[in-house]
C-alpha cells in the first residue's frame, strides 16, 4: 500500500524504468523478426545467381515497357 507521495513517485519511476526496458526489448525482437539484415547480399550470391537475378529483373523491365507501348498504341493515340 502507498503511504505517501514520495513512495508513489518512487513506485512511478520504477515502473517507468521497467516499461522502458521492456519496450526496448520488444523493439529489438520486432527488428530481429521483421527487418532482415541485408549486409553483403550481392557478395554472398554466386556469380551465376547474380547473372540470373540481373536477367530476371531486366526481363521484367522490358515486359513493362512493351506493355506500356501496346497500351499507348491502343488507347493513347487520337483516332484519325
Short mmCIF file of C-alpha atoms in Angstrom, two decimals:
data_model
loop_
_atom_site.label_atom_id
_atom_site.label_comp_id
_atom_site.label_asym_id
_atom_site.label_seq_id
_atom_site.Cartn_x
_atom_site.Cartn_y
_atom_site.Cartn_z
CA UNK A 1 0.00 0.00 0.00
CA UNK A 2 1.17 3.52 -0.79
CA UNK A 3 1.52 5.75 2.28
CA UNK A 4 2.91 9.00 0.94
CA UNK A 5 3.54 11.00 -2.16
CA UNK A 6 7.25 10.15 -2.02
CA UNK A 7 6.61 6.39 -2.21
CA UNK A 8 4.15 6.98 -5.05
CA UNK A 9 6.80 8.89 -7.03
CA UNK A 10 9.41 6.19 -6.38
CA UNK A 11 6.99 3.49 -7.49
CA UNK A 12 6.12 5.54 -10.58
CA UNK A 13 9.76 5.98 -11.65
CA UNK A 14 10.46 2.29 -11.06
CA UNK A 15 7.50 1.32 -13.22
CA UNK A 16 8.60 3.78 -15.93
CA UNK A 17 12.07 2.24 -15.99
CA UNK A 18 10.57 -1.24 -16.21
CA UNK A 19 8.24 -0.21 -19.05
CA UNK A 20 11.07 1.46 -20.98
CA UNK A 21 13.26 -1.63 -20.57
CA UNK A 22 10.51 -3.94 -21.82
CA UNK A 23 9.75 -1.57 -24.69
CA UNK A 24 13.39 -1.67 -25.76
CA UNK A 25 13.33 -5.47 -25.62
CA UNK A 26 10.17 -5.59 -27.73
CA UNK A 27 11.69 -3.15 -30.22
CA UNK A 28 14.76 -5.38 -30.58
CA UNK A 29 12.63 -8.51 -31.01
CA UNK A 30 10.46 -6.73 -33.61
CA UNK A 31 13.53 -5.63 -35.58
CA UNK A 32 15.02 -9.13 -35.49
CA UNK A 33 11.76 -10.65 -36.65
CA UNK A 34 10.68 -8.30 -39.43
CA UNK A 35 13.76 -6.43 -40.62
CA UNK A 36 16.21 -8.82 -42.17
CA UNK A 37 19.77 -7.64 -42.39
CA UNK A 38 20.90 -7.42 -45.99
CA UNK A 39 24.58 -6.97 -45.36
CA UNK A 40 26.62 -8.03 -48.36
CA UNK A 41 23.65 -9.74 -50.00
CA UNK A 42 25.07 -9.47 -53.51
CA UNK A 43 28.52 -10.59 -52.47
CA UNK A 44 27.10 -13.72 -50.86
CA UNK A 45 25.45 -14.77 -54.13
CA UNK A 46 27.35 -16.84 -56.62
CA UNK A 47 28.12 -15.24 -60.00
CA UNK A 48 25.54 -17.45 -61.69
CA UNK A 49 22.80 -16.37 -59.29
CA UNK A 50 23.79 -12.73 -59.76
CA UNK A 51 23.54 -13.06 -63.56
CA UNK A 52 20.19 -14.84 -63.30
CA UNK A 53 18.88 -12.10 -61.00
CA UNK A 54 20.01 -9.43 -63.45
CA UNK A 55 18.37 -11.24 -66.38
CA UNK A 56 15.16 -11.70 -64.42
CA UNK A 57 14.90 -8.04 -63.43
CA UNK A 58 15.80 -6.96 -66.98
CA UNK A 59 13.06 -9.17 -68.37
CA UNK A 60 10.51 -7.57 -66.05
CA UNK A 61 11.57 -4.07 -67.14
CA UNK A 62 11.40 -4.95 -70.84
CA UNK A 63 8.00 -6.60 -70.36
CA UNK A 64 6.70 -3.47 -68.64
CA UNK A 65 8.00 -1.28 -71.47
CA UNK A 66 6.31 -3.48 -74.08
CA UNK A 67 3.03 -3.38 -72.17
CA UNK A 68 3.23 0.40 -71.96
CA UNK A 69 3.93 0.66 -75.69
CA UNK A 70 0.99 -1.60 -76.55
CA UNK A 71 -1.37 0.34 -74.30
CA UNK A 72 -0.14 3.62 -75.75
CA UNK A 73 -0.75 2.39 -79.30
CA UNK A 74 -4.19 1.16 -78.42
CA UNK A 75 -5.50 3.98 -76.21
CA UNK A 76 -3.04 6.84 -76.34
CA UNK A 77 -3.14 7.94 -79.92
CA UNK A 78 -6.02 10.01 -81.18
CA UNK A 79 -8.18 8.28 -83.73
CA UNK A 80 -7.80 9.51 -87.31
#
